[in-house]
Every structure is written in structure tokens, then in C-alpha cells.
Tab-separated table of N, CA and C in Angstrom:
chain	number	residue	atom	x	y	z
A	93	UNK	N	43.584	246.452	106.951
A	93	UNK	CA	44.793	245.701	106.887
A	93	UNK	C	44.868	244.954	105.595
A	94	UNK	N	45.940	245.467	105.449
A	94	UNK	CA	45.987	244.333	103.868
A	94	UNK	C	46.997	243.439	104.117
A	95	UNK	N	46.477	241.908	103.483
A	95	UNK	CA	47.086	240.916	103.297
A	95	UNK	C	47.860	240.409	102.595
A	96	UNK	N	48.873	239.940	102.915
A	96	UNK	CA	49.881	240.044	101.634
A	96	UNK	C	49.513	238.708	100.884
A	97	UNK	N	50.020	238.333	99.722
A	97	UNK	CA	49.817	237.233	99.195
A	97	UNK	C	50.779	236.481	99.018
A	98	UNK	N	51.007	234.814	99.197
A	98	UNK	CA	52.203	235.108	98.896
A	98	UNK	C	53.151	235.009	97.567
A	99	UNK	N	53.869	235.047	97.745
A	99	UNK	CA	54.962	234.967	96.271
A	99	UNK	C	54.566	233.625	95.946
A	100	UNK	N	54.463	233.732	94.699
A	100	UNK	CA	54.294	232.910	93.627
A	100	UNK	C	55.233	231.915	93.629
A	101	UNK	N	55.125	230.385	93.321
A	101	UNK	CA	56.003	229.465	92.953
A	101	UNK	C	56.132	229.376	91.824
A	102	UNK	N	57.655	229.815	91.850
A	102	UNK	CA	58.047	229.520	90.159
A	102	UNK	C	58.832	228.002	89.896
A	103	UNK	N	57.725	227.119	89.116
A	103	UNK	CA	58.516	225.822	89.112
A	103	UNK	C	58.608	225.692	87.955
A	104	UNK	N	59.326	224.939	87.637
A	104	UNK	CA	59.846	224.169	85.743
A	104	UNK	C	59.623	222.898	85.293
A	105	UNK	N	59.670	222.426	84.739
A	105	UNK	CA	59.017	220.981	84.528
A	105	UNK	C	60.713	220.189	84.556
A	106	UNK	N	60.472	219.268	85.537
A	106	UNK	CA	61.426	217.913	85.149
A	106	UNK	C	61.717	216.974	84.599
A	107	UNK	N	62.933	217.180	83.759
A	107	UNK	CA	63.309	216.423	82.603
A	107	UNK	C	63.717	215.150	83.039
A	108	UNK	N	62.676	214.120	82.688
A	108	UNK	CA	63.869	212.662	83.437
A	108	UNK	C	63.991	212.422	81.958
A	109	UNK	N	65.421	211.943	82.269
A	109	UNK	CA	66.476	210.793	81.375
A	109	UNK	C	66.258	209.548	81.516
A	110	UNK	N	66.015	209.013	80.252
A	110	UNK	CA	66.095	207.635	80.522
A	110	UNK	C	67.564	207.277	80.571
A	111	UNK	N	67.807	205.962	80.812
A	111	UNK	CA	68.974	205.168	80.692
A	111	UNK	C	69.200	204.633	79.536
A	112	UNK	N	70.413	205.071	78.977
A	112	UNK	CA	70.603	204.335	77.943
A	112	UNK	C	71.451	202.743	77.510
A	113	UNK	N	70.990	202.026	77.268
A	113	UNK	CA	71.276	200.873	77.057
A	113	UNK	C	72.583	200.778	76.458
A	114	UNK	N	74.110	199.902	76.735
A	114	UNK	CA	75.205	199.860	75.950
A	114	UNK	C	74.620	199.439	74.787
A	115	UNK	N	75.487	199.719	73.791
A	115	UNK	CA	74.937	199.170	72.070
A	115	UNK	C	74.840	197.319	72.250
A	116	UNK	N	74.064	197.036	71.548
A	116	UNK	CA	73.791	195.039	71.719
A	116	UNK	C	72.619	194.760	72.735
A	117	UNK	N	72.650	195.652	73.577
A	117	UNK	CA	72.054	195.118	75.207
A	117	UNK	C	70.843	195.635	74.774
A	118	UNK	N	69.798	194.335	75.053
A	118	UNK	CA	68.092	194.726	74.990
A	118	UNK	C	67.717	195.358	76.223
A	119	UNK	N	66.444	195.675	75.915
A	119	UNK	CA	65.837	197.078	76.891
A	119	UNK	C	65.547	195.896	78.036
A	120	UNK	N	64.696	197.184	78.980
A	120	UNK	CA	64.344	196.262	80.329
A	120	UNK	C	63.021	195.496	80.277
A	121	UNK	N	62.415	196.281	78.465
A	121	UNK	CA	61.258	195.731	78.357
A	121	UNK	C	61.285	194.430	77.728
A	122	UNK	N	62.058	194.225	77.252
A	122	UNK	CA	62.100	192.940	76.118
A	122	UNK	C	63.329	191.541	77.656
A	123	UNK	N	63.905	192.130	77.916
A	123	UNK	CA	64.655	191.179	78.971
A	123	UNK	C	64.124	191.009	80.039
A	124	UNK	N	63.196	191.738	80.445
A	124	UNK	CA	62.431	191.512	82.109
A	124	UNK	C	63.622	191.914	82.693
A	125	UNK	N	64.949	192.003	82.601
A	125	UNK	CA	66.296	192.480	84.031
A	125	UNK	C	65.392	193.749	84.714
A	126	UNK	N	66.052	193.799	85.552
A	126	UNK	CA	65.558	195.209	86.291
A	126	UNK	C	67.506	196.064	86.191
A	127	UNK	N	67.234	197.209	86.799
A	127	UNK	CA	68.774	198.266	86.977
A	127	UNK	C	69.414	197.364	88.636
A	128	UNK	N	68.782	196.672	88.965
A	128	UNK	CA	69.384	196.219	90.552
A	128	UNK	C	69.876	194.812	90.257
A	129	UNK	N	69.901	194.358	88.854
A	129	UNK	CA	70.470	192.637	88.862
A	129	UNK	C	71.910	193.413	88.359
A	130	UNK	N	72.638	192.016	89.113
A	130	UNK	CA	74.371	192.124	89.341
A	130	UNK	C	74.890	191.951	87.848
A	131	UNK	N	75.772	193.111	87.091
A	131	UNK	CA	76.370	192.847	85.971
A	131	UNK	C	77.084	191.476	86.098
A	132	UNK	N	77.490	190.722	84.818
A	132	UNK	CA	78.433	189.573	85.108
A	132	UNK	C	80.056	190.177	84.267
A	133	UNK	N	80.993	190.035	85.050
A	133	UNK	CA	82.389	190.401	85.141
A	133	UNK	C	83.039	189.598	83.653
A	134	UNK	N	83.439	190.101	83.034
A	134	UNK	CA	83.786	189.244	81.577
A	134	UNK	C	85.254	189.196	82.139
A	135	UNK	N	84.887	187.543	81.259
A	135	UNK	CA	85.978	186.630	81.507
A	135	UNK	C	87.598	186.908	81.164
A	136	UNK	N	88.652	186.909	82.377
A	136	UNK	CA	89.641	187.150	82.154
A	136	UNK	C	90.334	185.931	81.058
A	137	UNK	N	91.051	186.379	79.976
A	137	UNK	CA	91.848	185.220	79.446
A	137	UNK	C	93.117	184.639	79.932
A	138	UNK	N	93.604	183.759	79.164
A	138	UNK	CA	94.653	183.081	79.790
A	138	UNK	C	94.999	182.343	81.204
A	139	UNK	N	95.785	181.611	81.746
A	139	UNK	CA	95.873	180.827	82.697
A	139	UNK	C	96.049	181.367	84.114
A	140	UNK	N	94.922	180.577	85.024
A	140	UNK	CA	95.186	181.649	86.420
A	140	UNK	C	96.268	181.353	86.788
A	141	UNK	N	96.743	181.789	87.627
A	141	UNK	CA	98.038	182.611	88.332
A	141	UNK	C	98.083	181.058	89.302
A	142	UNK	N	99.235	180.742	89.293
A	142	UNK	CA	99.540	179.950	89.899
A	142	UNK	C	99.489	177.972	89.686
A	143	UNK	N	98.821	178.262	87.999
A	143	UNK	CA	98.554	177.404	87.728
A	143	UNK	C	99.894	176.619	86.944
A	144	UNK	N	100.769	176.942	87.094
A	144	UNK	CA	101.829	176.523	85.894
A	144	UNK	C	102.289	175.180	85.754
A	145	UNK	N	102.080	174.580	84.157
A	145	UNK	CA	102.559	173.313	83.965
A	145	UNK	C	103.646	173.084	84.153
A	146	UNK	N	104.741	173.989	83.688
A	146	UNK	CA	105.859	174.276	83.758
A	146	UNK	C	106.925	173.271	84.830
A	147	UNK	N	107.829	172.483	84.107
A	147	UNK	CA	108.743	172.060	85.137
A	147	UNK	C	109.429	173.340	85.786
A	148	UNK	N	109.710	172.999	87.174
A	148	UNK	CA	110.504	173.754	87.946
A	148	UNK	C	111.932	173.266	87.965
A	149	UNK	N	112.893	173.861	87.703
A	149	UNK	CA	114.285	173.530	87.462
A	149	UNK	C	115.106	173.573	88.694
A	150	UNK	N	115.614	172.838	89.318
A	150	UNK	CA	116.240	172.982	90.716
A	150	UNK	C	117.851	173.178	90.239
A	151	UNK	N	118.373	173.818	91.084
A	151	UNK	CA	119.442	175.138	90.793
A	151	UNK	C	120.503	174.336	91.335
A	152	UNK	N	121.625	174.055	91.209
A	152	UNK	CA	122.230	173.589	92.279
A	152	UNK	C	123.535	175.161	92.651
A	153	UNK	N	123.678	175.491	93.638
A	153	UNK	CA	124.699	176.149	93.930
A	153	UNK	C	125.537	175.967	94.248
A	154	UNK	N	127.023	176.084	93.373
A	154	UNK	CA	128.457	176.000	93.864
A	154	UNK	C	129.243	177.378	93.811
A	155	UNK	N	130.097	177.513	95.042
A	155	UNK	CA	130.325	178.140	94.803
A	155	UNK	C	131.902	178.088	94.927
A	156	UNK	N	132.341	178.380	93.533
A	156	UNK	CA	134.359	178.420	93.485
A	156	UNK	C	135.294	179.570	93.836
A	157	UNK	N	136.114	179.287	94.618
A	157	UNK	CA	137.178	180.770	95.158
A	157	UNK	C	138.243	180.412	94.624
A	158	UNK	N	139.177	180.951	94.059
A	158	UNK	CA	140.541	181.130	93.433
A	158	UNK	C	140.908	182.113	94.092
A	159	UNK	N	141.907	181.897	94.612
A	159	UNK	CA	142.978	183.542	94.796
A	159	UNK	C	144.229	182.745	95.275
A	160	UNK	N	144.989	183.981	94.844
A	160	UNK	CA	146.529	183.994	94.373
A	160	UNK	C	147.078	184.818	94.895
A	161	UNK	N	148.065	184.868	95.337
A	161	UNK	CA	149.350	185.179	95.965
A	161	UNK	C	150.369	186.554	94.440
A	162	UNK	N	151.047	187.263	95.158
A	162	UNK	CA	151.726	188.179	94.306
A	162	UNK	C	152.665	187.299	93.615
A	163	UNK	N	153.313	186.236	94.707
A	163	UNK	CA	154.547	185.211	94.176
A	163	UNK	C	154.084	184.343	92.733
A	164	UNK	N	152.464	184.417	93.024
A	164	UNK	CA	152.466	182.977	91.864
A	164	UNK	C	151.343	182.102	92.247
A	165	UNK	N	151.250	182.149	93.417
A	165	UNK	CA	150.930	180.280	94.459
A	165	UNK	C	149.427	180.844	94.223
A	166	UNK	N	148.735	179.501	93.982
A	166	UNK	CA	147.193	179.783	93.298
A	166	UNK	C	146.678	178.567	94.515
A	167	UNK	N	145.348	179.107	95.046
A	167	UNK	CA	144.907	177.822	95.801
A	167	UNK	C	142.963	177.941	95.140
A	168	UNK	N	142.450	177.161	95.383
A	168	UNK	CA	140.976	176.993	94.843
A	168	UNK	C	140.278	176.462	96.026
A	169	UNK	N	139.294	176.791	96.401
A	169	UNK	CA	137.954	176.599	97.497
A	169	UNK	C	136.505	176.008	97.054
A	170	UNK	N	136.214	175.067	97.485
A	170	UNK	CA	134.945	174.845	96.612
A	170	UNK	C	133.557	174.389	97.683
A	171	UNK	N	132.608	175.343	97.480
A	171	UNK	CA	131.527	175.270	98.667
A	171	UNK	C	129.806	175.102	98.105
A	172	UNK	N	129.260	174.298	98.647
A	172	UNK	CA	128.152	173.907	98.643
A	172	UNK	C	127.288	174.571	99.315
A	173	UNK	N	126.351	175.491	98.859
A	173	UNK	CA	125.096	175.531	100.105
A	173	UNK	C	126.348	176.288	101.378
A	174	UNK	N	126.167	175.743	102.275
A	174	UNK	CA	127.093	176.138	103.378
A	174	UNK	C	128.002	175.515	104.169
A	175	UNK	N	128.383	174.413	103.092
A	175	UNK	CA	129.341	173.204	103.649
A	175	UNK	C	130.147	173.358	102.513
A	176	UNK	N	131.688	173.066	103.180
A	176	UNK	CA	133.079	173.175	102.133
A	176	UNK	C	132.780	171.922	101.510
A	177	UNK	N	133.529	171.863	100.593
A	177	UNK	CA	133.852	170.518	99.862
A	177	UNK	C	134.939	170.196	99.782
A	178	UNK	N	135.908	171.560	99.739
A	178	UNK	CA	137.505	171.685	99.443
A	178	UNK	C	137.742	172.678	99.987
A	179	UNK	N	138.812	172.628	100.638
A	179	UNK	CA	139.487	173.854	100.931
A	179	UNK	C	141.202	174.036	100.938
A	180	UNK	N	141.471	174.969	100.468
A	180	UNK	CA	143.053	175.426	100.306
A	180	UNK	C	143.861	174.350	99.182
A	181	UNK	N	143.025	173.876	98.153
A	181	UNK	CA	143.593	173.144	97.205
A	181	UNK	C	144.547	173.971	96.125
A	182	UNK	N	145.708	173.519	96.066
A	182	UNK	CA	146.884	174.070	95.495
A	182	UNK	C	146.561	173.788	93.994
A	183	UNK	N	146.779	174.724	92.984
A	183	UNK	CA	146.254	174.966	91.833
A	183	UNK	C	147.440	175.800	91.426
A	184	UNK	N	147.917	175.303	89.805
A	184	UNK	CA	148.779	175.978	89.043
A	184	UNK	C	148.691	177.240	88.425
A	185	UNK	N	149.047	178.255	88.046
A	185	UNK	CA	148.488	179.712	87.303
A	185	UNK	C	148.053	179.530	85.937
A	186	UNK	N	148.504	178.515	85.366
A	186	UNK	CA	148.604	177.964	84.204
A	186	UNK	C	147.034	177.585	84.060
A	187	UNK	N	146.715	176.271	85.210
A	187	UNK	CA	145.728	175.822	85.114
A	187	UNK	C	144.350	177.128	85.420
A	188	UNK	N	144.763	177.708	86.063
A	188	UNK	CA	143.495	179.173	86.319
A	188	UNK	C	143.483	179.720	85.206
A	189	UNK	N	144.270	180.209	84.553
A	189	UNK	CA	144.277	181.072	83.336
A	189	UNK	C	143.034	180.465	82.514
A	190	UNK	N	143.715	178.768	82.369
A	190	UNK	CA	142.682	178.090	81.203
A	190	UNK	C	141.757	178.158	81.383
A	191	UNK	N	141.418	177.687	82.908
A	191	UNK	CA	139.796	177.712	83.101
A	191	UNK	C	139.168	178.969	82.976
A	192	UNK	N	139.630	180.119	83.278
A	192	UNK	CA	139.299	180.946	83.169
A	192	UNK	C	138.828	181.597	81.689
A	193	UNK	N	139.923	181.108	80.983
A	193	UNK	CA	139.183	181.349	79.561
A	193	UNK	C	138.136	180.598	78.679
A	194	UNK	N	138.639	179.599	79.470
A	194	UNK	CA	136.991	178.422	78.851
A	194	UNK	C	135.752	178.985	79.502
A	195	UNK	N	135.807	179.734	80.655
A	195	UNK	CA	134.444	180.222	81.038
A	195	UNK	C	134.118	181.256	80.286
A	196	UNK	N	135.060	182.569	80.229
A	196	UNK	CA	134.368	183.716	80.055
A	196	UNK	C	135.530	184.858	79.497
A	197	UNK	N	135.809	185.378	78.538
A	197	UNK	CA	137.063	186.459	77.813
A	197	UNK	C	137.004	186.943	78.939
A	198	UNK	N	135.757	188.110	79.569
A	198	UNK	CA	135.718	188.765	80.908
A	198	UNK	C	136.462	188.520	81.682
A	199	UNK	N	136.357	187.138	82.620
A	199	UNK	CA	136.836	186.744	83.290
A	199	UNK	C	138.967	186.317	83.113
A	200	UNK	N	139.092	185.659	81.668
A	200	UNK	CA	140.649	185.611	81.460
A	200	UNK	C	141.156	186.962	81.399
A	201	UNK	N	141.034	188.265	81.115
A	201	UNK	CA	141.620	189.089	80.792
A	201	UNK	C	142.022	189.787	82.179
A	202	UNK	N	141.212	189.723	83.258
A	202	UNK	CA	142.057	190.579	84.472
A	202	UNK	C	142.977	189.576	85.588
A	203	UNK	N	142.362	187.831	84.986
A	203	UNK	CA	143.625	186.734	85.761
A	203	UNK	C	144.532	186.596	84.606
A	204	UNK	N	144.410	186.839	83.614
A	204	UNK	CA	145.793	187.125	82.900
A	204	UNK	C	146.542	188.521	83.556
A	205	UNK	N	146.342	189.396	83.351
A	205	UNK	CA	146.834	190.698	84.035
A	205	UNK	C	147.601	190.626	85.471
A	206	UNK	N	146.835	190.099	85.944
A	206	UNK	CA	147.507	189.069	87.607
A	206	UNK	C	148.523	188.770	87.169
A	207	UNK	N	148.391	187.260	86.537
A	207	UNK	CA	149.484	186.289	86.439
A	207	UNK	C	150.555	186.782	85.494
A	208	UNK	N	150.171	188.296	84.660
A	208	UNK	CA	151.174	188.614	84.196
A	208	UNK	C	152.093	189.491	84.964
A	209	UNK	N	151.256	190.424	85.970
A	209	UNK	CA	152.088	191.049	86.993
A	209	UNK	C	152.839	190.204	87.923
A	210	UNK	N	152.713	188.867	88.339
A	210	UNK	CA	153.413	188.071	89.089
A	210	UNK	C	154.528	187.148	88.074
A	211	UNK	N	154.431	187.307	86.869
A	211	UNK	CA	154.954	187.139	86.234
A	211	UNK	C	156.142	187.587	86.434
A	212	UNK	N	155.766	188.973	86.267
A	212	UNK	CA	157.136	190.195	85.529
A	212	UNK	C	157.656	190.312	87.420
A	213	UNK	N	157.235	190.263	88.065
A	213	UNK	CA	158.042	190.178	89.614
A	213	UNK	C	158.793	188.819	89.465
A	214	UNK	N	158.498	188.050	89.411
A	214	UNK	CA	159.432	186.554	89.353
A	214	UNK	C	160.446	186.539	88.603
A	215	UNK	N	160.386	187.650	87.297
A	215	UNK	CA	161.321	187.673	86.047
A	215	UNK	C	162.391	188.413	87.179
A	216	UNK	N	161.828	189.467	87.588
A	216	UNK	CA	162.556	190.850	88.077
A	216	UNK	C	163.839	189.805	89.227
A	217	UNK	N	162.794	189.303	90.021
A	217	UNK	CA	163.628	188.407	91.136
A	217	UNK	C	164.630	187.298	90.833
A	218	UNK	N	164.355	186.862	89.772
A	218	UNK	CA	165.543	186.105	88.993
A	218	UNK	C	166.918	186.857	88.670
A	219	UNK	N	166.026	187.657	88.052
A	219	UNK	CA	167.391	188.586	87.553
A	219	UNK	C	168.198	189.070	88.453
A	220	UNK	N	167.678	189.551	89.750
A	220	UNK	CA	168.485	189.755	90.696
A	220	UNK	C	169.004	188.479	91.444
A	221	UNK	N	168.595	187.767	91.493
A	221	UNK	CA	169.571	186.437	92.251
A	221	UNK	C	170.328	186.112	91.178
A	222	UNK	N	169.966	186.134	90.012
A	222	UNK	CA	171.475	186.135	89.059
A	222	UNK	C	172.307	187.060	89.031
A	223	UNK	N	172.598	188.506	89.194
A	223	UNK	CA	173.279	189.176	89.556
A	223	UNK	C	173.966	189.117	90.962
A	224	UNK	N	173.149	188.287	91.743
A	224	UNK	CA	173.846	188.480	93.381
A	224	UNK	C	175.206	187.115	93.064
A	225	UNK	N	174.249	185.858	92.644
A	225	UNK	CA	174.995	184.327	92.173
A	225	UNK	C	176.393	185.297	91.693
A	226	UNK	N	175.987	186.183	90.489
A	226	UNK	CA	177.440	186.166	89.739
A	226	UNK	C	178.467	186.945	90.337
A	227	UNK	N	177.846	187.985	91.574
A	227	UNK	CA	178.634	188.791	92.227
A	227	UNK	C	179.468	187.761	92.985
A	228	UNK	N	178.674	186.961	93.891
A	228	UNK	CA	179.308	185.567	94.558
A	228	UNK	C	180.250	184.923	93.963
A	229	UNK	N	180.307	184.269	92.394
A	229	UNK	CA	181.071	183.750	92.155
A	229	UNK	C	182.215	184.705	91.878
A	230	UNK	N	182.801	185.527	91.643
A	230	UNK	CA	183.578	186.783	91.296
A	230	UNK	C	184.078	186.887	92.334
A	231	UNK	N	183.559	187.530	93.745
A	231	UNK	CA	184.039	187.083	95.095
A	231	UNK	C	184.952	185.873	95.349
A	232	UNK	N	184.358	185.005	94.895
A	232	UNK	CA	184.881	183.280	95.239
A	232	UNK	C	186.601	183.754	94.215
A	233	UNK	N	186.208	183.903	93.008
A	233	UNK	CA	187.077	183.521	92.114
A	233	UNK	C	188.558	184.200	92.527
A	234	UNK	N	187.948	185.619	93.085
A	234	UNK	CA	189.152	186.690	93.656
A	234	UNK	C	189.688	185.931	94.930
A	235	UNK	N	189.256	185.001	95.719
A	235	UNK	CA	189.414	184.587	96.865
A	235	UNK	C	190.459	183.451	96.527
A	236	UNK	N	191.022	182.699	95.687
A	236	UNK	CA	191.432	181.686	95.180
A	236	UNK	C	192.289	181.866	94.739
């Protein structure tokens, strides 16, 4: 009987790596550290979160309603938070226009457009009660 032998171990030699140190950082021989002491976290700059010197500016909210009528008739609303202050205050077109342009061009150019379309209806409606007036008096005059 023959015995087999067995297969041969084919082994290779193992390469250990050392660790290499970031550039600056002394070895483990010259610092005594070991690989198991806790890195330290570099320091974030600037001010933590929540720290602000900063005055806080308190807001006040008003809030103004204008609206107008096709005829002309302008009224203004004026509200706090969630309490009126004013309500249904009668206001001239004249006076909206201005304010309106002291705030903002934006804002005068489409309450001009308004007050010019209620404009040109008021012109229109004149003109016809002056035509009805003069039909009336003509009536009257034939009547006499």
C-alpha cells in the first residue's frame, strides 16, 4: 500500500504595512500615543449657533384695505394683529391716488387706472344727464 503524502503548503511571506503618520504628526515612538487614543476634533470657527448679540427688531403689523366702488366712493380699513382699528372709513380718490404714489410707482399705476376708469364712467354719466336735462328743458319750453 502506498501512502500518499500530502500536498505541499504553498505559503508566501506577509507583507505588514506600517501606518503612516499625517505629515507634522510624530511617530508612536517619540509621543508614547498608542492607534486607540481618541483623535481631537479641530476647532470649528466663528460664533455658535444661537449665540447672537444682535438686537432683535420687533415688527409691528398693520394691516391697510382700500377698495373702491366703480362710482368713485373709496373707503379704508385698518387692522392690527386681529383687532380692527377702523373700519369703513370714507376716503377721497384723490387722497388714495397720493398715498399711493408716495408708497410705491407699482402700486399708483393700477389705482390710477381704477380711478381713471371710474373717472371716464362719471364723465360718460354726466353727459348723459346733460342730454336728458336738455331734452327736459325743450319739452318744458314746447309746453309753454
Amino acid at each position: 500500500m502506498e501512502t500518499e503524502s500530502p500536498a505541499p503548503e504553498i505559503t508566501a511571506p506577509v507583507a505588514r504595512l506600517a501606518a503612516v503618520p499625517p505629515p507634522g504628526a510624530t511617530s508612536d515612538a517619540t509621543s508614547g500615543a498608542t492607534d486607540d487614543a481618541p483623535v481631537a476634533a479641530p476647532k470649528k470657527r466663528g460664533r455658535p449657533k444661537g449665540s447672537s448679540t444682535a438686537r432683535t427688531t420687533r415688527t409691528v403689523e398693520l394691516t391697510l384695505t382700500v377698495s373702491g366702488t366703480a362710482d368713485g366712493e373709496w373707503e379704508a380699513e385698518l387692522k392690527q394683529g386681529a383687532s380692527w382699528i377702523t373700519r369703513g372709513l370714507p376716503v377721497t380718490a384723490a387722497a388714495v391716488l397720493r398715498a399711493a404714489q408716495e408708497l410705491h410707482i407699482q402700486l399708483a399705476e393700477p389705482i390710477d387706472a381704477v380711478i381713471g376708469a371710474a373717472r371716464e364712467q362719471r364723465a360718460a354719466r354726466v353727459a348723459a344727464l346733460e342730454e336728458e336735462l336738455e331734452q327736459a328743458r325743450k319739452a318744458l319750453a314746447e309746453m309753454e
